[in-house]
PDB file of C-alpha atoms and ligand atoms in Angstrom:
ATOM      1  CA  UNK A   1       4.415  -9.193   1.693  1.00  0.00           C
ATOM      2  CA  UNK A   2       2.041  -9.872  -1.393  1.00  0.00           C
ATOM      3  CA  UNK A   3       3.463 -13.684  -2.806  1.00  0.00           C
ATOM      4  CA  UNK A   4       4.411 -11.694  -6.155  1.00  0.00           C
ATOM      5  CA  UNK A   5       5.910 -14.040  -8.316  1.00  0.00           C
ATOM      6  CA  UNK A   6       7.991 -13.118 -11.373  1.00  0.00           C
ATOM      7  CA  UNK A   7       4.461 -13.274 -13.334  1.00  0.00           C
ATOM      8  CA  UNK A   8       2.958 -11.197 -11.245  1.00  0.00           C
ATOM      9  CA  UNK A   9       5.797  -8.998 -11.825  1.00  0.00           C
ATOM     10  CA  UNK A  10       5.223  -8.932 -15.287  1.00  0.00           C
ATOM     11  CA  UNK A  11       1.379  -7.579 -15.230  1.00  0.00           C
ATOM     12  CA  UNK A  12       0.321  -4.275 -15.331  1.00  0.00           C
ATOM     13  CA  UNK A  13       0.554  -2.934 -11.930  1.00  0.00           C
ATOM     14  CA  UNK A  14      -1.076  -0.524 -10.201  1.00  0.00           C
ATOM     15  CA  UNK A  15      -0.085   0.548  -6.507  1.00  0.00           C
ATOM     16  CA  UNK A  16      -2.267   2.401  -4.197  1.00  0.00           C
ATOM     17  CA  UNK A  17      -1.793   4.706  -1.623  1.00  0.00           C
ATOM     18  CA  UNK A  18       1.982   3.897  -2.581  1.00  0.00           C
ATOM     19  CA  UNK A  19       3.385   7.193  -0.838  1.00  0.00           C
ATOM     20  CA  UNK A  20       6.947   7.874  -1.039  1.00  0.00           C
ATOM     21  CA  UNK A  21       8.048   3.756  -1.285  1.00  0.00           C
ATOM     22  CA  UNK A  22      10.727   2.524  -3.450  1.00  0.00           C
ATOM     23  CA  UNK A  23       8.259   0.110  -5.112  1.00  0.00           C
ATOM     24  CA  UNK A  24       7.470   2.027  -8.341  1.00  0.00           C
ATOM     25  CA  UNK A  25      11.163   3.359  -8.878  1.00  0.00           C
ATOM     26  CA  UNK A  26      12.806  -0.187  -8.031  1.00  0.00           C
ATOM     27  CA  UNK A  27      10.072  -1.634 -10.640  1.00  0.00           C
ATOM     28  CA  UNK A  28      11.129   0.855 -13.472  1.00  0.00           C
ATOM     29  CA  UNK A  29      14.675  -0.178 -12.924  1.00  0.00           C
ATOM     30  CA  UNK A  30      13.612  -3.778 -13.374  1.00  0.00           C
ATOM     31  CA  UNK A  31      11.836  -3.305 -16.584  1.00  0.00           C
ATOM     32  CA  UNK A  32       8.077  -3.676 -14.877  1.00  0.00           C
ATOM     33  CA  UNK A  33       5.279  -1.452 -15.374  1.00  0.00           C
ATOM     34  CA  UNK A  34       3.757  -0.077 -12.350  1.00  0.00           C
ATOM     35  CA  UNK A  35       1.715   3.002 -11.530  1.00  0.00           C
ATOM     36  CA  UNK A  36       1.431   4.663  -8.628  1.00  0.00           C
ATOM     37  CA  UNK A  37      -1.457   6.640  -6.984  1.00  0.00           C
ATOM     38  CA  UNK A  38      -1.739   8.910  -3.733  1.00  0.00           C
ATOM     39  CA  UNK A  39      -2.655  11.972  -2.800  1.00  0.00           C
ATOM     40  CA  UNK A  40       0.874  13.166  -1.630  1.00  0.00           C
ATOM     41  CA  UNK A  41       1.225  13.655  -5.186  1.00  0.00           C
ATOM     42  CA  UNK A  42       0.017  16.685  -5.292  1.00  0.00           C
ATOM     43  CA  UNK A  43       3.478  17.858  -3.646  1.00  0.00           C
ATOM     44  CA  UNK A  44       6.875  18.677  -4.507  1.00  0.00           C
ATOM     45  CA  UNK A  45       9.873  16.854  -4.511  1.00  0.00           C
ATOM     46  CA  UNK A  46      10.939  19.450  -1.671  1.00  0.00           C
ATOM     47  CA  UNK A  47       7.818  19.365  -0.116  1.00  0.00           C
ATOM     48  CA  UNK A  48       7.586  15.841   0.162  1.00  0.00           C
ATOM     49  CA  UNK A  49      11.278  15.705   1.200  1.00  0.00           C
ATOM     50  CA  UNK A  50      10.682  18.246   4.026  1.00  0.00           C
ATOM     51  CA  UNK A  51       7.267  16.300   5.082  1.00  0.00           C
ATOM     52  CA  UNK A  52       9.764  12.996   5.468  1.00  0.00           C
ATOM     53  CA  UNK A  53      11.959  15.097   7.783  1.00  0.00           C
ATOM     54  CA  UNK A  54       9.561  16.657   9.669  1.00  0.00           C
ATOM     55  CA  UNK A  55       7.956  13.371  10.409  1.00  0.00           C
ATOM     56  CA  UNK A  56      10.716  10.895  10.699  1.00  0.00           C
ATOM     57  CA  UNK A  57      11.749  11.046  14.471  1.00  0.00           C
ATOM     58  CA  UNK A  58       7.368  10.770  15.012  1.00  0.00           C
ATOM     59  CA  UNK A  59       7.205   7.505  13.250  1.00  0.00           C
ATOM     60  CA  UNK A  60      10.350   5.718  14.608  1.00  0.00           C
ATOM     61  CA  UNK A  61       9.058   7.015  18.243  1.00  0.00           C
ATOM     62  CA  UNK A  62       5.777   5.233  17.452  1.00  0.00           C
ATOM     63  CA  UNK A  63       7.861   2.430  16.131  1.00  0.00           C
ATOM     64  CA  UNK A  64       9.897   2.205  19.404  1.00  0.00           C
ATOM     65  CA  UNK A  65       6.886   2.538  21.458  1.00  0.00           C
ATOM     66  CA  UNK A  66       5.271  -0.539  19.857  1.00  0.00           C
ATOM     67  CA  UNK A  67       8.117  -2.665  19.091  1.00  0.00           C
ATOM     68  CA  UNK A  68       7.312  -5.795  20.716  1.00  0.00           C
ATOM     69  CA  UNK A  69       4.852  -6.013  18.336  1.00  0.00           C
ATOM     70  CA  UNK A  70       6.856  -6.636  15.443  1.00  0.00           C
ATOM     71  CA  UNK A  71       9.418  -9.462  14.766  1.00  0.00           C
ATOM     72  CA  UNK A  72      13.099  -8.741  14.767  1.00  0.00           C
ATOM     73  CA  UNK A  73      14.577 -11.772  13.096  1.00  0.00           C
ATOM     74  CA  UNK A  74      15.684  -9.943   9.398  1.00  0.00           C
ATOM     75  CA  UNK A  75      15.622  -6.466  10.531  1.00  0.00           C
ATOM     76  CA  UNK A  76      17.366  -6.747  13.429  1.00  0.00           C
ATOM     77  CA  UNK A  77      17.123  -3.016  15.276  1.00  0.00           C
ATOM     78  CA  UNK A  78      15.386   0.226  15.037  1.00  0.00           C
ATOM     79  CA  UNK A  79      18.669   1.783  13.286  1.00  0.00           C
ATOM     80  CA  UNK A  80      18.158  -0.631  10.515  1.00  0.00           C
ATOM     81  CA  UNK A  81      14.738  -0.106  10.202  1.00  0.00           C
ATOM     82  CA  UNK A  82      15.175   3.494   9.892  1.00  0.00           C
ATOM     83  CA  UNK A  83      18.488   3.144   7.631  1.00  0.00           C
ATOM     84  CA  UNK A  84      15.973   0.544   5.192  1.00  0.00           C
ATOM     85  CA  UNK A  85      12.876   2.940   5.526  1.00  0.00           C
ATOM     86  CA  UNK A  86      15.223   5.895   4.293  1.00  0.00           C
ATOM     87  CA  UNK A  87      16.996   4.580   1.920  1.00  0.00           C
ATOM     88  CA  UNK A  88      13.700   3.278   0.364  1.00  0.00           C
ATOM     89  CA  UNK A  89      12.275   6.858   0.486  1.00  0.00           C
ATOM     90  CA  UNK A  90      15.377   8.548  -0.876  1.00  0.00           C
ATOM     91  CA  UNK A  91      14.958   5.932  -3.731  1.00  0.00           C
ATOM     92  CA  UNK A  92      11.597   7.126  -4.483  1.00  0.00           C
ATOM     93  CA  UNK A  93      12.499  10.849  -3.849  1.00  0.00           C
ATOM     94  CA  UNK A  94      15.313  10.327  -7.246  1.00  0.00           C
ATOM     95  CA  UNK A  95      12.851   8.768  -9.176  1.00  0.00           C
ATOM     96  CA  UNK A  96       9.868  11.156  -8.544  1.00  0.00           C
ATOM     97  CA  UNK A  97      10.515  13.953 -10.836  1.00  0.00           C
ATOM     98  CA  UNK A  98      11.052  11.719 -13.831  1.00  0.00           C
ATOM     99  CA  UNK A  99       8.255   8.981 -12.409  1.00  0.00           C
ATOM    100  CA  UNK A 100       5.734  12.059 -12.598  1.00  0.00           C
ATOM    101  CA  UNK A 101       6.578  13.165 -16.223  1.00  0.00           C
ATOM    102  CA  UNK A 102       6.412   9.313 -17.228  1.00  0.00           C
ATOM    103  CA  UNK A 103       2.771   9.550 -15.207  1.00  0.00           C
ATOM    104  CA  UNK A 104       4.065   6.682 -12.901  1.00  0.00           C
ATOM    105  CA  UNK A 105       3.101   8.841 -10.240  1.00  0.00           C
ATOM    106  CA  UNK A 106      -0.437  10.153 -10.515  1.00  0.00           C
ATOM    107  CA  UNK A 107      -2.420  12.113  -7.785  1.00  0.00           C
ATOM    108  CA  UNK A 108      -5.348  10.279  -6.776  1.00  0.00           C
ATOM    109  CA  UNK A 109      -7.854  10.875  -3.084  1.00  0.00           C
ATOM    110  CA  UNK A 110      -9.615   7.483  -2.301  1.00  0.00           C
ATOM    111  CA  UNK A 111     -12.724   6.887  -2.477  1.00  0.00           C
ATOM    112  CA  UNK A 112     -13.417   8.999  -5.293  1.00  0.00           C
ATOM    113  CA  UNK A 113     -13.307   7.034  -8.478  1.00  0.00           C
ATOM    114  CA  UNK A 114     -10.151   7.041 -10.804  1.00  0.00           C
ATOM    115  CA  UNK A 115      -9.689   7.943 -14.135  1.00  0.00           C
ATOM    116  CA  UNK A 116      -9.109   4.293 -15.708  1.00  0.00           C
ATOM    117  CA  UNK A 117     -11.533   2.138 -17.260  1.00  0.00           C
ATOM    118  CA  UNK A 118     -13.073  -1.665 -16.135  1.00  0.00           C
ATOM    119  CA  UNK A 119      -9.513  -3.564 -15.960  1.00  0.00           C
ATOM    120  CA  UNK A 120      -7.297  -1.287 -17.290  1.00  0.00           C
ATOM    121  CA  UNK A 121      -4.722  -3.100 -14.892  1.00  0.00           C
ATOM    122  CA  UNK A 122      -4.185  -7.000 -14.030  1.00  0.00           C
ATOM    123  CA  UNK A 123      -2.776  -6.478 -10.368  1.00  0.00           C
ATOM    124  CA  UNK A 124      -4.018  -3.416  -7.866  1.00  0.00           C
ATOM    125  CA  UNK A 125      -1.614  -3.722  -4.424  1.00  0.00           C
ATOM    126  CA  UNK A 126      -2.523  -1.741  -1.452  1.00  0.00           C
ATOM    127  CA  UNK A 127       0.018  -1.933   1.615  1.00  0.00           C
ATOM    128  CA  UNK A 128      -0.420   0.354   5.221  1.00  0.00           C
ATOM    129  CA  UNK A 129      -3.320   1.976   3.777  1.00  0.00           C
ATOM    130  CA  UNK A 130      -6.484   0.316   4.564  1.00  0.00           C
ATOM    131  CA  UNK A 131      -6.955  -1.454   8.033  1.00  0.00           C
ATOM    132  CA  UNK A 132      -4.304   0.246   9.170  1.00  0.00           C
ATOM    133  CA  UNK A 133      -6.763   3.291   9.804  1.00  0.00           C
ATOM    134  CA  UNK A 134      -9.878   1.787  10.919  1.00  0.00           C
ATOM    135  CA  UNK A 135     -11.527   4.878  11.913  1.00  0.00           C
ATOM    136  CA  UNK A 136     -11.988   6.032   8.380  1.00  0.00           C
ATOM    137  CA  UNK A 137     -14.834   3.564   8.518  1.00  0.00           C
ATOM    138  CA  UNK A 138     -16.538   0.342   7.151  1.00  0.00           C
ATOM    139  CA  UNK A 139     -18.326   2.720   3.864  1.00  0.00           C
ATOM    140  CA  UNK A 140     -14.857   4.562   3.137  1.00  0.00           C
ATOM    141  CA  UNK A 141     -13.135   0.887   2.666  1.00  0.00           C
ATOM    142  CA  UNK A 142     -16.154  -0.617   0.889  1.00  0.00           C
ATOM    143  CA  UNK A 143     -15.882   2.391  -1.726  1.00  0.00           C
ATOM    144  CA  UNK A 144     -12.458   2.526  -1.895  1.00  0.00           C
ATOM    145  CA  UNK A 145     -11.792  -1.369  -2.292  1.00  0.00           C
ATOM    146  CA  UNK A 146     -14.853  -1.493  -5.214  1.00  0.00           C
ATOM    147  CA  UNK A 147     -13.049   1.450  -6.606  1.00  0.00           C
ATOM    148  CA  UNK A 148      -9.465  -0.784  -6.829  1.00  0.00           C
ATOM    149  CA  UNK A 149     -11.159  -3.510  -8.208  1.00  0.00           C
ATOM    150  CA  UNK A 150     -13.471  -2.402 -10.915  1.00  0.00           C
ATOM    151  CA  UNK A 151     -10.174  -0.837 -12.676  1.00  0.00           C
ATOM    152  CA  UNK A 152      -8.274  -4.415 -11.959  1.00  0.00           C
ATOM    153  CA  UNK A 153      -8.556  -8.118 -12.418  1.00  0.00           C
ATOM    154  CA  UNK A 154      -7.025  -8.440  -9.031  1.00  0.00           C
ATOM    155  CA  UNK A 155      -6.221  -6.536  -5.884  1.00  0.00           C
ATOM    156  CA  UNK A 156      -4.242  -7.643  -2.764  1.00  0.00           C
ATOM    157  CA  UNK A 157      -3.880  -5.198   0.185  1.00  0.00           C
ATOM    158  CA  UNK A 158      -1.815  -5.944   3.530  1.00  0.00           C
ATOM    159  CA  UNK A 159      -1.981  -5.685   6.472  1.00  0.00           C
ATOM    160  CA  UNK A 160      -4.907  -6.626   7.617  1.00  0.00           C
ATOM    161  CA  UNK A 161      -4.586  -5.026  11.093  1.00  0.00           C
ATOM    162  CA  UNK A 162      -4.023  -1.500  12.803  1.00  0.00           C
ATOM    163  CA  UNK A 163      -1.335  -0.415  14.443  1.00  0.00           C
ATOM    164  CA  UNK A 164      -2.255  -2.331  17.541  1.00  0.00           C
ATOM    165  CA  UNK A 165      -1.963  -5.640  15.600  1.00  0.00           C
ATOM    166  CA  UNK A 166      -6.158  -5.753  15.441  1.00  0.00           C
ATOM    167  CA  UNK A 167      -8.494  -6.634  12.564  1.00  0.00           C
ATOM    168  CA  UNK A 168     -11.341  -3.979  12.292  1.00  0.00           C
ATOM    169  CA  UNK A 169     -14.454  -5.104  13.787  1.00  0.00           C
ATOM    170  CA  UNK A 170     -15.994  -4.588  10.119  1.00  0.00           C
ATOM    171  CA  UNK A 171     -13.599  -6.976   8.453  1.00  0.00           C
ATOM    172  CA  UNK A 172     -15.815  -9.878   7.983  1.00  0.00           C
ATOM    173  CA  UNK A 173     -18.830  -7.716   6.727  1.00  0.00           C
ATOM    174  CA  UNK A 174     -16.662  -6.705   4.116  1.00  0.00           C
ATOM    175  CA  UNK A 175     -15.444  -9.819   3.351  1.00  0.00           C
ATOM    176  CA  UNK A 176     -19.518 -11.041   2.891  1.00  0.00           C
ATOM    177  CA  UNK A 177     -20.079  -7.960   0.862  1.00  0.00           C
ATOM    178  CA  UNK A 178     -17.365  -8.234  -1.214  1.00  0.00           C
ATOM    179  CA  UNK A 179     -17.675 -11.817  -1.139  1.00  0.00           C
ATOM    180  CA  UNK A 180     -21.243 -11.499  -3.059  1.00  0.00           C
ATOM    181  CA  UNK A 181     -19.682 -10.506  -6.317  1.00  0.00           C
ATOM    182  CA  UNK A 182     -15.798 -11.223  -6.541  1.00  0.00           C
ATOM    183  CA  UNK A 183     -13.877 -14.268  -5.276  1.00  0.00           C
ATOM    184  CA  UNK A 184     -11.910 -12.888  -1.937  1.00  0.00           C
ATOM    185  CA  UNK A 185      -9.471 -14.667   0.518  1.00  0.00           C
ATOM    186  CA  UNK A 186      -6.911 -14.416   2.849  1.00  0.00           C
ATOM    187  CA  UNK A 187      -3.720 -15.567   2.144  1.00  0.00           C
ATOM    188  CA  UNK A 188      -0.492 -16.655   3.877  1.00  0.00           C
ATOM    189  CA  UNK A 189       2.622 -15.085   3.238  1.00  0.00           C
ATOM    190  CA  UNK A 190       6.262 -15.475   4.298  1.00  0.00           C
ATOM    191  CA  UNK A 191       6.482 -12.095   5.673  1.00  0.00           C
ATOM    192  CA  UNK A 192       5.983 -11.150   8.726  1.00  0.00           C
ATOM    193  CA  UNK A 193       7.186  -8.086  10.016  1.00  0.00           C
ATOM    194  CA  UNK A 194       4.447  -7.209  12.429  1.00  0.00           C
ATOM    195  CA  UNK A 195       3.989 -10.320  14.603  1.00  0.00           C
ATOM    196  CA  UNK A 196      -0.116 -10.313  14.238  1.00  0.00           C
ATOM    197  CA  UNK A 197       0.030 -10.523  10.783  1.00  0.00           C
ATOM    198  CA  UNK A 198       1.212 -12.876   7.734  1.00  0.00           C
ATOM    199  CA  UNK A 199      -1.641 -12.650   5.197  1.00  0.00           C
ATOM    200  CA  UNK A 200      -2.840 -10.645   2.662  1.00  0.00           C
ATOM    201  CA  UNK A 201      -6.619  -9.788   1.411  1.00  0.00           C
ATOM    202  CA  UNK A 202      -7.033 -11.006  -2.334  1.00  0.00           C
ATOM    203  CA  UNK A 203     -10.000  -9.980  -4.167  1.00  0.00           C
ATOM    204  CA  UNK A 204     -10.508 -11.288  -7.706  1.00  0.00           C
ATOM    205  CA  UNK A 205     -12.727 -11.267 -10.606  1.00  0.00           C
ATOM    206  CA  UNK A 206     -13.669 -14.027 -12.250  1.00  0.00           C
ATOM    207  CA  UNK A 207     -11.872 -14.514 -15.871  1.00  0.00           C
TER     208      UNK A 207
HETATM  209  C1  SAM B 301       1.498   4.616   5.441  1.00  0.00           C
HETATM  210  S1  SAM B 301       1.605   5.429   3.990  1.00  0.00           S
HETATM  211  C2  SAM B 301       1.858   3.961   3.079  1.00  0.00           C
HETATM  212  C3  SAM B 301       2.698   4.091   1.957  1.00  0.00           C
HETATM  213  C4  SAM B 301       3.175   2.420   1.150  1.00  0.00           C
HETATM  214  N1  SAM B 301       2.064   2.254   0.595  1.00  0.00           N
HETATM  215  C5  SAM B 301       3.474   2.208   1.835  1.00  0.00           C
HETATM  216  O1  SAM B 301       3.755   0.458   2.296  1.00  0.00           O
HETATM  217  O2  SAM B 301       5.253   2.313   2.465  1.00  0.00           O
HETATM  218  C6  SAM B 301      -0.057   5.921   3.481  1.00  0.00           C
HETATM  219  C7  SAM B 301      -0.355   6.398   2.310  1.00  0.00           C
HETATM  220  O3  SAM B 301      -1.924   6.668   1.797  1.00  0.00           O
HETATM  221  C8  SAM B 301      -1.929   7.823   1.411  1.00  0.00           C
HETATM  222  N2  SAM B 301      -3.175   8.052   1.616  1.00  0.00           N
HETATM  223  C9  SAM B 301      -4.033   8.606   2.620  1.00  0.00           C
HETATM  224  N3  SAM B 301      -5.476   8.864   2.633  1.00  0.00           N
HETATM  225  C10 SAM B 301      -5.225   8.686   1.297  1.00  0.00           C
HETATM  226  C11 SAM B 301      -6.353   8.697   0.334  1.00  0.00           C
HETATM  227  N4  SAM B 301      -7.905   9.006   0.652  1.00  0.00           N
HETATM  228  N5  SAM B 301      -6.291   8.183  -1.153  1.00  0.00           N
HETATM  229  C12 SAM B 301      -5.162   8.013  -1.484  1.00  0.00           C
HETATM  230  N6  SAM B 301      -4.130   8.031  -0.513  1.00  0.00           N
HETATM  231  C13 SAM B 301      -4.129   8.018   0.668  1.00  0.00           C
HETATM  232  C14 SAM B 301      -1.016   8.858   2.134  1.00  0.00           C
HETATM  233  O4  SAM B 301      -0.849   9.450   1.492  1.00  0.00           O
HETATM  234  C15 SAM B 301       0.387   8.021   2.436  1.00  0.00           C
HETATM  235  O5  SAM B 301       1.338   8.165   1.218  1.00  0.00           O
END
């Protein structure tokens, strides 16, 4: 999804709006340094587990309705997708309490400023948050991306489309504004679960 190389994985990474994903837990097991930020980390393990169970059917039904928007090559069908997603969330839940104690899961709400100094992290990743909800608007996206890049050397964001597979109308304006201060590029990736998306946005500071 983000063309992560071994060199990338060995960087100091922050994962924005990481939610109940298994990335941090798996990275910890593999010996990598990942910090996750999300508003949902204000809740306990039991509360997040309850919310996952409550929303599971809704999310699956949404995917079922939009099934033609996805490539069913690597993941065969909705049943396999459900099992992969629930497995990932279970890995997260198993790791969550310890990860909170180790400050790997931190509560944060964008677009507010994070507590980190400039360039605290080498690489920031953001999946299924920005661009997925274009209703948040251009200013929200710009302020959030500005804060993300303030604390990182590079930020990668994917997907760049909403649930209908459409790029928000403000995408070009955002690229131009960020392009005045940073190197911005839309990079191709091999990961293509969404038919309309096989790319991520890279925003990079000069060395
Ligand atoms: C669809 S989930 C994506 C989770 C994970 N990145 C992934 O790809 O599986 C979106 C996440 O964004 C978080 N979120 C929503 N609004 C936020 C905000 N203003 N600041 C930080 N996180 C937010 C939600 O709590 C949720 O965990």
